[in-house]
Coordinates of C-alpha atoms in Angstrom, one line a residue:
Chain A
M9 CA -0.2 -0.2 -0.1
S10 CA 1.4 3.5 -1.3
I11 CA 0.6 6.6 0.2
P12 CA 1.2 9.0 -2.5
T13 CA 3.6 11.5 -1.2
G14 CA 3.9 15.4 -3.2
S15 CA 2.6 15.4 -6.6
P16 CA 1.8 12.1 -8.7
L17 CA 2.9 14.3 -11.7
R18 CA 6.6 14.0 -10.7
R19 CA 6.8 10.4 -11.1
S20 CA 5.9 10.3 -14.7
A21 CA 8.6 10.4 -17.0
F22 CA 7.2 12.2 -19.6
V23 CA 6.2 15.2 -17.5
R24 CA 9.5 15.2 -15.8
Y25 CA 11.3 15.3 -19.8
A26 CA 8.6 17.7 -20.9
L27 CA 8.8 20.3 -18.3
P28 CA 12.5 21.2 -19.5
V29 CA 11.1 21.6 -23.0
V30 CA 8.8 23.7 -22.0
A31 CA 10.4 25.4 -19.5
V32 CA 13.5 26.7 -21.5
A33 CA 10.8 27.7 -24.4
A34 CA 9.1 30.0 -21.8
A35 CA 12.6 31.3 -20.9
A36 CA 13.8 32.4 -24.3
L37 CA 10.5 33.6 -25.2
F38 CA 10.1 35.6 -22.1
T39 CA 13.8 36.8 -22.6
L40 CA 13.1 37.5 -26.3
A41 CA 9.7 39.4 -25.7
L42 CA 11.7 42.0 -23.2
Q43 CA 14.6 42.7 -25.7
S44 CA 14.0 45.8 -28.1
E45 CA 16.6 47.9 -29.9
N46 CA 17.9 49.4 -27.1
T47 CA 17.8 47.3 -24.3
H48 CA 20.2 44.2 -23.9
V49 CA 18.5 41.7 -21.7
A50 CA 20.8 38.5 -21.0
G51 CA 19.0 35.3 -21.6
L52 CA 21.2 33.3 -19.5
P53 CA 19.5 34.1 -16.2
L54 CA 16.1 33.1 -16.8
L55 CA 17.4 29.5 -19.0
F56 CA 19.8 28.8 -15.7
C57 CA 16.6 28.9 -13.9
A58 CA 14.3 27.0 -16.1
A59 CA 17.1 24.2 -16.1
I60 CA 17.7 24.5 -12.4
Y61 CA 13.8 24.0 -12.1
S62 CA 14.2 21.1 -14.2
A63 CA 16.7 19.6 -12.3
W64 CA 15.0 19.9 -9.3
F65 CA 11.6 18.9 -10.7
G66 CA 12.8 15.6 -12.9
G67 CA 16.5 14.9 -11.7
L68 CA 19.6 14.6 -13.6
G69 CA 18.2 13.7 -16.8
P70 CA 15.4 16.4 -17.2
G71 CA 18.0 19.2 -15.9
L72 CA 20.7 17.9 -18.2
L73 CA 17.7 18.2 -21.2
A74 CA 17.4 21.6 -20.0
A75 CA 21.1 22.7 -20.0
L76 CA 21.6 21.1 -23.3
L77 CA 18.4 22.6 -24.8
S78 CA 19.7 26.4 -23.4
S79 CA 23.1 26.0 -24.6
G80 CA 21.6 25.0 -28.1
A81 CA 19.3 27.8 -28.0
I82 CA 22.2 30.1 -27.3
A83 CA 24.5 28.6 -29.3
L84 CA 21.9 29.0 -32.2
N85 CA 21.4 32.3 -31.5
L86 CA 17.7 31.7 -30.6
V87 CA 18.4 33.9 -27.2
P88 CA 20.6 36.5 -27.0
P89 CA 24.1 35.5 -25.5
P90 CA 25.0 37.0 -22.4
S91 CA 27.8 39.4 -24.2
P92 CA 26.5 40.5 -27.5
G93 CA 29.2 40.6 -30.6
N94 CA 31.0 36.9 -29.0
S95 CA 31.1 34.2 -30.9
V96 CA 29.7 30.8 -30.1
M97 CA 33.4 29.9 -29.2
E98 CA 33.6 32.4 -27.0
E99 CA 30.5 31.8 -25.2
L100 CA 31.6 27.7 -24.8
P101 CA 33.3 27.9 -21.6
R102 CA 30.4 30.3 -19.7
L103 CA 27.8 27.3 -21.6
V104 CA 30.3 24.5 -19.9
T105 CA 29.9 26.2 -16.3
F106 CA 26.4 26.6 -16.7
T107 CA 26.0 22.9 -18.0
I108 CA 28.2 21.8 -14.8
G109 CA 26.2 24.1 -12.6
V110 CA 23.1 22.4 -13.8
F111 CA 24.6 19.0 -13.4
F112 CA 25.6 19.7 -9.5
V113 CA 21.9 20.9 -8.8
S114 CA 20.5 18.0 -10.2
W115 CA 23.1 15.9 -8.2
I116 CA 21.9 17.8 -4.8
G117 CA 18.0 17.4 -5.8
G118 CA 18.3 13.8 -6.7
R119 CA 20.1 13.1 -3.7
Q120 CA 17.5 15.2 -1.9
R121 CA 14.6 13.1 -3.8
Q122 CA 16.5 10.1 -2.8
A123 CA 16.2 11.1 1.4
E124 CA 12.7 12.0 0.5
Q125 CA 11.7 8.7 -0.8
L126 CA 13.8 6.9 1.9
L127 CA 11.7 8.7 4.0
E128 CA 8.6 7.6 2.9
L129 CA 9.7 4.5 2.2
A130 CA 10.1 4.3 6.0
R131 CA 7.4 5.8 6.9
D132 CA 5.1 3.5 4.9
E133 CA 7.2 0.4 6.4
L134 CA 5.8 2.1 9.5
E135 CA 2.9 2.6 8.5
A136 CA 2.4 -1.3 7.7
R137 CA 4.0 -2.2 10.9
V138 CA 1.4 -0.6 13.0
A139 CA -1.0 -2.2 11.0
E140 CA 0.0 -5.4 10.9
R141 CA 0.5 -5.0 14.9
T142 CA -2.7 -3.5 15.1
A143 CA -4.3 -6.3 13.5
E144 CA -2.3 -8.9 15.5
L145 CA -3.6 -7.2 18.9
S146 CA -7.3 -7.4 17.2
R147 CA -6.6 -11.3 16.6
A148 CA -5.3 -11.5 19.9
N149 CA -8.3 -9.6 21.5
R150 CA -10.6 -12.1 19.8
E151 CA -8.6 -14.9 20.8
L152 CA -9.1 -13.7 24.1
Q153 CA -12.9 -12.8 23.8
S154 CA -13.2 -16.7 22.4
E155 CA -11.2 -18.2 25.1
I156 CA -13.7 -16.3 27.9
A157 CA -16.1 -17.4 26.3
E158 CA -14.7 -20.7 26.4
R159 CA -14.2 -20.7 29.9
R160 CA -17.4 -19.5 30.9
S161 CA -19.5 -21.9 29.0
A162 CA -16.5 -24.3 30.9
E163 CA -17.7 -23.0 34.2
L164 CA -21.2 -23.3 33.5
A165 CA -20.7 -26.9 32.5
L166 CA -18.9 -27.7 35.6
Q167 CA -21.7 -26.4 37.6
T168 CA -24.3 -28.3 35.7
M169 CA -22.2 -31.2 36.1
Q170 CA -21.6 -30.3 40.1
L171 CA -25.5 -30.6 40.5
E172 CA -25.9 -33.7 38.3
L173 CA -23.3 -35.4 40.5
A174 CA -24.9 -34.5 44.0
H175 CA -28.3 -35.3 42.5
V176 CA -26.9 -38.8 41.3
S177 CA -25.1 -38.7 45.1
R178 CA -28.3 -38.0 46.5
V179 CA -30.5 -40.3 44.8
T180 CA -27.8 -43.1 45.7
M181 CA -28.2 -41.8 49.3
M182 CA -31.8 -42.2 49.4
G183 CA -31.5 -45.8 47.9
E184 CA -29.3 -46.5 50.9
L185 CA -32.6 -45.2 53.2
T186 CA -35.6 -46.8 51.4
A187 CA -36.1 -49.0 54.5
S188 CA -36.4 -45.7 56.2
I189 CA -38.6 -44.0 53.9
A190 CA -40.9 -46.8 53.3
H191 CA -41.3 -46.7 56.8
E192 CA -42.1 -43.0 57.3
V193 CA -44.8 -43.4 54.7
N194 CA -46.1 -47.1 56.0
Q195 CA -46.6 -45.9 59.5
P196 CA -49.4 -43.1 58.6
L197 CA -50.4 -45.2 56.0
G198 CA -51.3 -48.1 58.3
A199 CA -53.0 -45.8 61.0
I200 CA -55.4 -44.4 58.5
M201 CA -56.3 -48.0 57.8
N202 CA -57.1 -48.3 61.5
Y203 CA -59.3 -45.4 61.5
A204 CA -61.0 -46.4 59.0
N205 CA -61.8 -50.3 59.6
A206 CA -62.6 -49.0 63.6
S207 CA -65.2 -46.7 61.7
R208 CA -66.7 -49.1 59.9
R209 CA -66.9 -51.0 62.8
L210 CA -68.6 -48.2 64.9
L211 CA -71.0 -47.4 62.1
A212 CA -72.0 -50.9 61.8
S213 CA -72.9 -51.0 65.7
G214 CA -75.1 -48.2 65.7
T215 CA -75.3 -44.7 64.4
E216 CA -74.7 -43.2 68.4
N217 CA -71.0 -43.6 67.5
V218 CA -70.9 -40.9 65.3
A219 CA -68.8 -38.5 67.4
K220 CA -66.2 -41.2 67.5
V221 CA -66.6 -41.3 63.8
D222 CA -65.5 -37.8 63.4
E223 CA -62.7 -37.9 65.3
A224 CA -61.2 -40.8 63.5
L225 CA -61.8 -38.7 60.5
L226 CA -60.4 -35.6 61.8
R227 CA -57.2 -38.1 62.8
I228 CA -57.4 -39.7 59.1
A229 CA -56.7 -36.4 57.6
G230 CA -53.9 -36.0 59.8
D231 CA -51.9 -38.6 58.9
A232 CA -52.7 -38.3 55.3
K233 CA -50.9 -35.0 56.1
R234 CA -48.1 -36.4 57.7
A235 CA -47.7 -39.3 54.7
S236 CA -48.2 -36.6 51.9
D237 CA -45.4 -34.7 53.9
V238 CA -42.9 -37.2 54.0
I239 CA -43.5 -37.7 50.3
A240 CA -43.0 -34.2 49.7
R241 CA -39.8 -33.9 51.3
I242 CA -38.5 -37.1 49.8
R243 CA -39.5 -35.8 46.5
A244 CA -37.2 -32.2 47.0
L245 CA -34.6 -34.3 47.9
S246 CA -34.9 -36.8 44.4
R247 CA -35.5 -33.8 42.1
K248 CA -32.6 -32.6 40.2
K249 CA -33.0 -28.3 40.2
P250 CA -30.6 -25.6 40.5
T251 CA -29.4 -24.5 43.7
E252 CA -32.2 -22.5 45.5
K253 CA -30.9 -20.5 48.9
A254 CA -33.3 -19.4 51.4
R255 CA -33.2 -18.6 55.0
L256 CA -33.4 -21.5 57.1
T257 CA -32.6 -22.3 60.8
V258 CA -30.2 -24.9 62.2
K259 CA -32.8 -26.7 64.2
D260 CA -35.2 -27.1 61.3
L261 CA -32.5 -28.6 59.3
V262 CA -31.5 -31.0 61.8
D263 CA -35.1 -32.0 62.6
E264 CA -35.7 -32.5 58.9
V265 CA -32.9 -34.8 58.6
L266 CA -33.3 -36.9 61.6
A267 CA -36.8 -37.2 60.9
I268 CA -35.6 -38.7 57.2
A269 CA -33.4 -40.8 59.0
R270 CA -35.4 -41.7 61.9
Y271 CA -36.2 -45.2 61.0
E272 CA -32.7 -46.1 59.8
I273 CA -31.2 -44.5 63.2
Q274 CA -33.6 -46.7 65.3
A275 CA -33.2 -49.8 63.0
R276 CA -29.6 -50.1 63.2
G277 CA -29.8 -49.3 67.1
V278 CA -28.5 -45.9 67.0
T279 CA -28.6 -43.2 69.6
V280 CA -28.4 -39.8 68.1
R281 CA -27.8 -36.9 70.8
T282 CA -28.4 -33.3 69.5
D283 CA -27.2 -30.5 71.2
L284 CA -27.8 -27.0 69.6
A285 CA -26.6 -24.4 71.5
A286 CA -29.5 -21.9 72.0
G287 CA -29.8 -18.2 70.0
L288 CA -28.4 -19.7 66.5
P289 CA -28.2 -17.4 63.8
P290 CA -30.1 -18.7 60.7
L291 CA -28.4 -19.9 57.9
H292 CA -28.8 -18.9 53.9
V293 CA -28.6 -21.9 52.5
D294 CA -30.1 -24.8 49.8
R295 CA -32.6 -26.6 52.1
V296 CA -31.8 -29.9 50.0
Q297 CA -27.9 -29.4 49.3
M298 CA -27.6 -29.1 53.0
Q299 CA -30.1 -31.9 54.1
Q300 CA -27.6 -33.9 51.7
V301 CA -24.5 -32.7 53.5
L302 CA -26.0 -33.4 56.9
L303 CA -27.6 -36.9 56.0
N304 CA -24.5 -37.9 54.2
L305 CA -22.7 -37.2 57.7
V306 CA -25.3 -38.9 59.6
I307 CA -25.2 -42.1 57.3
N308 CA -21.5 -42.2 57.8
S309 CA -21.5 -42.2 61.4
M310 CA -24.2 -44.7 61.5
D311 CA -21.9 -46.6 59.5
A312 CA -19.1 -46.5 61.7
V313 CA -20.5 -47.4 64.9
E314 CA -22.5 -50.1 63.2
A315 CA -20.5 -52.9 64.6
Q316 CA -19.6 -51.6 68.1
P317 CA -21.7 -52.8 71.3
A318 CA -25.2 -51.1 71.7
K319 CA -23.3 -48.5 74.6
D320 CA -21.1 -47.1 71.6
R321 CA -23.6 -46.6 69.2
V322 CA -23.9 -43.0 69.7
I323 CA -23.6 -40.0 67.3
E324 CA -23.1 -36.5 68.8
F325 CA -25.2 -34.2 66.7
S326 CA -24.0 -30.3 67.8
A327 CA -24.0 -26.5 66.4
R328 CA -22.5 -24.0 67.8
A329 CA -22.2 -20.1 66.7
C330 CA -18.9 -18.6 66.1
D331 CA -17.0 -15.9 64.8
S332 CA -15.3 -16.6 61.5
E333 CA -12.7 -14.4 59.6
D334 CA -15.9 -13.7 57.0
G335 CA -18.4 -12.5 60.0
P336 CA -20.7 -14.4 62.0
A337 CA -20.7 -18.6 60.9
V338 CA -22.3 -21.7 62.2
V339 CA -20.5 -24.8 63.2
M340 CA -22.3 -28.3 62.8
R341 CA -20.2 -31.3 64.1
V342 CA -21.2 -34.9 63.7
R343 CA -19.3 -36.8 65.9
D344 CA -19.4 -41.0 66.4
H345 CA -17.8 -43.2 68.7
G346 CA -16.5 -45.7 65.9
P347 CA -13.3 -46.8 65.4
G348 CA -12.1 -43.0 64.0
V349 CA -10.6 -42.4 60.9
D350 CA -6.9 -44.2 60.0
P351 CA -4.5 -41.0 60.1
A352 CA -3.3 -42.4 57.1
E353 CA -6.2 -42.4 55.4
A354 CA -7.4 -39.0 56.7
D355 CA -6.1 -36.9 53.6
R356 CA -7.7 -39.3 51.1
L357 CA -11.1 -38.9 52.9
F358 CA -12.2 -36.1 50.7
E359 CA -11.0 -37.9 47.1
P360 CA -13.4 -38.5 44.8
F361 CA -13.7 -42.6 44.7
H362 CA -12.2 -43.2 47.4
S363 CA -14.3 -45.4 50.0
T364 CA -13.7 -47.5 53.1
K365 CA -16.8 -49.1 53.0
P366 CA -17.1 -52.5 50.4
Q367 CA -20.5 -50.8 48.9
G368 CA -19.1 -47.1 48.7
L369 CA -19.3 -44.9 45.7
G370 CA -16.5 -42.8 47.5
M371 CA -18.4 -39.7 46.2
G372 CA -20.3 -38.8 49.6
L373 CA -17.9 -36.8 51.4
P374 CA -15.9 -34.7 48.3
I375 CA -20.1 -33.9 47.2
S376 CA -20.5 -32.7 50.6
R377 CA -17.3 -30.6 50.7
S378 CA -18.2 -29.1 47.1
I379 CA -21.6 -28.0 48.2
V380 CA -20.6 -26.5 51.8
E381 CA -17.6 -24.6 49.9
A382 CA -20.2 -23.5 47.2
H383 CA -21.8 -21.8 50.4
G384 CA -18.9 -20.0 51.4
G385 CA -18.2 -22.6 54.1
R386 CA -15.7 -25.8 54.4
L387 CA -16.1 -29.0 56.0
N388 CA -13.3 -31.0 57.4
L389 CA -12.6 -34.1 59.5
V390 CA -11.8 -32.6 63.0
P391 CA -9.4 -34.2 65.8
C392 CA -11.6 -35.2 68.8
E393 CA -11.0 -36.4 71.8
G394 CA -11.3 -40.0 72.5
R395 CA -12.1 -42.9 70.1
G396 CA -14.5 -42.0 67.0
A397 CA -14.5 -39.3 64.3
A398 CA -15.8 -35.8 64.3
F399 CA -16.9 -33.9 61.1
E400 CA -17.3 -30.0 61.3
A401 CA -19.0 -28.2 58.8
L402 CA -19.0 -24.4 59.2
L403 CA -21.3 -22.2 57.2
P404 CA -21.6 -18.5 57.1
A405 CA -24.8 -17.3 59.0
E406 CA -26.9 -14.1 58.5
E407 CA -26.6 -11.4 60.6
R408 CA -28.4 -12.2 64.0
T409 CA -31.5 -10.3 64.1
A410 CA -33.3 -9.2 67.0
P411 CA -36.1 -11.4 67.6
Chain B
M238 CA -68.0 -58.2 72.5
S239 CA -66.9 -60.3 75.5
A240 CA -64.5 -58.1 76.5
G241 CA -65.2 -57.8 80.2
D242 CA -62.5 -56.6 82.8
S243 CA -59.7 -57.6 80.2
I244 CA -56.8 -55.2 79.0
V245 CA -55.0 -54.6 76.1
Y246 CA -51.7 -53.0 76.4
V247 CA -50.1 -51.2 73.5
V248 CA -46.6 -50.2 73.2
D249 CA -45.5 -48.3 70.3
D250 CA -43.2 -45.1 69.9
D251 CA -44.8 -44.0 66.7
A252 CA -47.9 -41.6 67.6
S253 CA -49.7 -42.3 64.6
S254 CA -49.6 -45.9 64.8
R255 CA -50.2 -46.1 69.0
Q256 CA -53.2 -43.7 68.8
S257 CA -54.9 -45.4 65.9
L258 CA -54.1 -48.7 67.4
E259 CA -55.7 -47.7 70.4
F260 CA -58.8 -46.2 68.5
L261 CA -59.1 -49.4 66.9
I262 CA -59.0 -51.7 69.5
R263 CA -61.0 -49.5 71.9
A264 CA -63.7 -49.3 69.0
S265 CA -63.8 -53.1 69.2
G266 CA -64.8 -52.9 73.3
Y267 CA -62.2 -53.6 75.1
T268 CA -60.3 -51.3 77.4
V269 CA -56.8 -50.1 75.6
R270 CA -53.7 -48.7 77.7
A271 CA -51.0 -47.3 75.5
F272 CA -47.4 -46.6 76.1
P273 CA -44.9 -44.7 73.9
S274 CA -42.0 -46.9 75.3
S275 CA -41.1 -50.3 76.9
K276 CA -39.9 -48.4 79.7
A277 CA -43.2 -46.8 80.5
F278 CA -44.7 -49.3 80.0
L279 CA -42.6 -51.5 82.6
A280 CA -43.1 -48.6 84.7
S281 CA -46.8 -48.7 84.9
P282 CA -48.8 -50.9 87.4
R283 CA -50.7 -53.9 85.9
P284 CA -54.0 -55.0 87.9
E285 CA -54.4 -58.7 87.7
T286 CA -56.7 -59.1 84.9
P287 CA -56.7 -61.3 81.5
A288 CA -54.7 -59.3 79.4
C289 CA -52.5 -59.1 76.4
L290 CA -49.7 -57.0 74.8
V291 CA -49.8 -55.5 71.2
L292 CA -46.0 -54.4 71.0
D293 CA -43.9 -52.6 68.1
V294 CA -40.6 -54.5 67.4
R295 CA -38.6 -51.6 66.5
M296 CA -38.2 -48.9 69.0
P297 CA -35.8 -46.7 70.5
G298 CA -34.5 -47.7 74.2
L299 CA -35.9 -51.3 74.5
T300 CA -36.8 -53.3 71.7
G301 CA -39.9 -55.2 71.4
L302 CA -38.2 -58.2 71.7
E303 CA -35.9 -56.9 74.4
L304 CA -39.1 -56.4 76.7
Q305 CA -40.6 -59.5 76.1
G306 CA -37.2 -61.1 77.2
E307 CA -37.4 -58.8 80.3
L308 CA -41.1 -60.1 81.0
A309 CA -40.3 -63.4 80.6
K310 CA -37.2 -63.0 83.1
M311 CA -39.6 -61.0 85.5
G312 CA -42.2 -64.2 85.4
V313 CA -44.7 -62.4 84.0
R314 CA -46.8 -64.5 81.0
L315 CA -48.3 -61.9 79.2
P316 CA -49.4 -63.1 75.7
I317 CA -48.0 -60.7 73.4
I318 CA -48.7 -59.6 69.7
F319 CA -46.1 -58.7 67.7
I320 CA -46.1 -55.7 64.8
T321 CA -43.5 -54.5 62.8
G322 CA -43.1 -52.4 60.3
H323 CA -41.8 -54.6 57.3
G324 CA -41.5 -58.3 57.9
D325 CA -38.4 -59.8 59.2
I326 CA -38.6 -63.8 59.2
P327 CA -35.6 -64.6 61.2
M328 CA -36.9 -61.7 63.9
S329 CA -40.3 -63.8 64.0
V330 CA -39.2 -66.6 64.1
Q331 CA -37.0 -65.7 66.9
A332 CA -40.5 -63.9 68.6
M333 CA -42.8 -67.0 68.5
K334 CA -39.9 -69.4 69.5
A335 CA -40.3 -67.1 72.4
G336 CA -44.0 -67.5 73.2
A337 CA -45.7 -64.7 70.8
V338 CA -49.2 -65.0 69.6
E339 CA -48.6 -64.0 66.5
F340 CA -46.2 -61.7 64.6
L341 CA -48.5 -58.9 62.3
T342 CA -46.4 -56.7 59.3
K343 CA -47.9 -53.1 59.1
P344 CA -50.3 -52.7 57.4
F345 CA -52.5 -55.9 58.9
R346 CA -56.1 -56.3 58.6
E347 CA -58.1 -55.4 61.1
D348 CA -59.4 -59.0 61.8
T349 CA -56.4 -60.0 61.8
M350 CA -55.5 -58.1 64.1
L351 CA -58.9 -58.3 66.5
R352 CA -58.8 -62.2 66.1
A353 CA -55.1 -62.3 67.5
I354 CA -56.1 -60.2 70.3
T355 CA -59.3 -62.5 71.3
L356 CA -57.3 -65.4 71.2
A357 CA -54.5 -63.7 73.0
I358 CA -57.1 -62.7 75.5
D359 CA -59.0 -66.0 75.8
R360 CA -55.6 -67.9 76.4
D361 CA -54.6 -65.4 79.1
R362 CA -58.0 -65.6 80.7
V363 CA -57.3 -69.4 81.3
A364 CA -53.9 -68.2 82.5
H365 CA -55.3 -65.5 84.6
R366 CA -57.5 -68.3 86.5
D367 CA -54.3 -70.5 86.9
R368 CA -52.6 -67.1 88.2
L369 CA -56.0 -66.3 90.5
E370 CA -55.7 -70.1 91.9
M371 CA -52.1 -70.2 92.5
A372 CA -52.3 -67.2 94.7
E373 CA -54.9 -68.3 96.7
L374 CA -53.0 -71.7 97.5
R375 CA -50.2 -69.3 98.0
R376 CA -52.5 -67.2 100.5
R377 CA -53.7 -70.3 102.3
H378 CA -49.7 -72.0 102.6
A379 CA -48.7 -69.1 104.1
R380 CA -51.1 -69.0 106.9
L381 CA -49.8 -72.7 108.1
T382 CA -47.1 -72.5 110.8
P383 CA -43.8 -74.0 110.1
R384 CA -44.8 -77.5 111.8
E385 CA -48.2 -77.6 110.0
R386 CA -45.9 -77.3 106.7
E387 CA -43.6 -80.1 108.1
V388 CA -46.8 -81.9 108.8
M389 CA -48.1 -81.4 105.5
A390 CA -45.2 -82.2 103.5
S391 CA -44.7 -85.4 105.0
V392 CA -48.9 -86.4 105.0
V393 CA -49.0 -85.8 101.2
T394 CA -46.4 -88.7 100.4
G395 CA -48.6 -90.8 101.9
L396 CA -47.4 -91.8 105.0
L397 CA -50.0 -92.6 108.0
N398 CA -50.1 -90.5 111.0
K399 CA -48.1 -92.8 113.2
Q400 CA -45.4 -92.8 110.7
V401 CA -45.5 -89.1 110.5
A402 CA -45.2 -88.7 114.1
A403 CA -42.0 -91.1 114.3
E404 CA -40.6 -89.3 111.5
L405 CA -41.2 -85.9 113.4
G406 CA -40.8 -87.4 116.8
A407 CA -44.0 -86.1 117.8
S408 CA -46.7 -88.0 119.4
E409 CA -49.6 -89.6 117.0
K410 CA -52.4 -87.2 118.7
T411 CA -50.4 -84.0 118.2
I412 CA -49.8 -84.9 114.2
K413 CA -53.6 -85.8 113.9
A414 CA -54.5 -82.3 115.5
H415 CA -52.1 -80.7 113.0
R416 CA -53.3 -82.6 110.2
G417 CA -56.9 -81.3 110.8
K418 CA -55.6 -77.7 110.8
V419 CA -53.7 -78.3 107.7
M420 CA -57.2 -79.7 105.8
Q421 CA -58.7 -76.7 107.4
K422 CA -56.4 -73.7 106.4
M423 CA -55.9 -75.3 103.0
E424 CA -59.1 -75.7 102.6
A425 CA -58.8 -79.2 101.4
A426 CA -61.8 -81.0 100.7
S427 CA -59.6 -84.6 101.0
L428 CA -56.5 -85.7 101.1
A429 CA -56.2 -86.1 97.1
D430 CA -57.6 -82.5 97.2
L431 CA -54.4 -81.8 99.4
V432 CA -51.8 -83.8 97.0
R433 CA -53.3 -82.0 94.1
M434 CA -52.8 -78.3 95.9
S435 CA -49.4 -79.4 97.1
E436 CA -48.0 -80.3 93.5
K437 CA -49.7 -77.1 92.2
L438 CA -47.0 -75.6 95.1
G439 CA -44.2 -77.5 94.5
A440 CA -44.5 -77.2 90.9
D441 CA -44.7 -73.3 91.1
A442 CA -42.0 -73.0 94.1

């Protein structure tokens, strides 16, 4: 890409060589026009100007052409010689000097032109490089943009994957609680059957029992509500849905988790002791995900104490408020009195697919930890006095509000 | 309903289950006393009357099976109907071997449950009669003096007054007087009656 420098006319050879002819002719005509009987006008200065102009404009060739034309014009007496009366031979040294002068001016002009051209070239090159660099930068920018977009979509995909994984692990966990769930639904259903059968008996034996039948119907409604609550809870746990944080009290959370696992806890002859500090600040968490974390800890603890004698089949579930570096927080602790965690295993506990149980997937703890961390908290195995293992989940709490 | 003065005890930790059972059994004309735990049941006084126990197998604290064992250890022979959330064959075998009347899986048919209760109460009514008789015999036996008990023990083996007198180192006349007192205090119509009573007391002692 060339940026035009100076007049484009200068580039054309025809113009460069036509100019000396025109200039010399013009100088000669002008000199002749001024010539009269009694005034002698020397043609040389104007011709000299024409030659220098030609040399400057067109370079060495046009300059010399102008000098030759001027010399010719003087020699042929078309233009009056500088000193009238001198012969051509006498004028020769003057014409030679004149030609050398023109040659010299042409040479300087040429050098200047060359310098100009170099400058132009350098400028062109600079501009080309600037353009190239700009193109490079915009390409880099485009690449960066696409990388950012890629990264963003990868992050989104990761989040989706984590949700999927959490869901799968939740469903797996619920598989372990099938007996518990069936029991929780069967209890109120059995009760409803009892009330219905009793009511039929009461009605069969006479209508004076209407008040009793009414009572039975009331209780049927209550038990139906209980059964549907259980199903709603289980459905919420098994559903796959995006994170949805809400304000929750620690007590509600713990009560729900223990309600879901209640039968399992009993069936395994485990005692759960809860110790929730008074006045705990509320949490801002996803209910289902947090239930998953706590259920997972409780199930792990149950597995840990299963082989213990009855007096050691104890799980302690406690919560206390604390101040973390990020503000108020709640620490929930699940501690068992099982064999404890082998120190060599402790580091690998939160690694995916690492399980100490024969049927374990090894996903429970890593997923629990990722859930807690996504809530801005921490989940760790913590040292505890005596036998057993203790896990603590620290979760940021909402500011304590005045009751 | 021929429920009479019989009592059905219900022990179940689940409130829905317990209350509905209580309602159903009461609607069938029985007196019901329900407890949320084995401990609460053991702590409450039980009048001497025909009764049975409807017992949940799985409970926190003392389980149903453990309560069955505990009652057996205490010598309380209360007919037990077990109920459980989901059938567990080894558990039901253990329960039946230990003398349970029935092992029902929730949800059960109400007529199955009520039939089991009727059967259990009938069984306990017979036992109840025996228990009353035993208590009466023991009360009578407790009225005997130590000497009269010795005489009774010898007489029921078939010895004559003279032989008893020789064995106990007393006169035949004294033994005869003791024997009369024994027959009177034990309210025995004949020697055969006294022998039967002695056997019962002996078996129980």
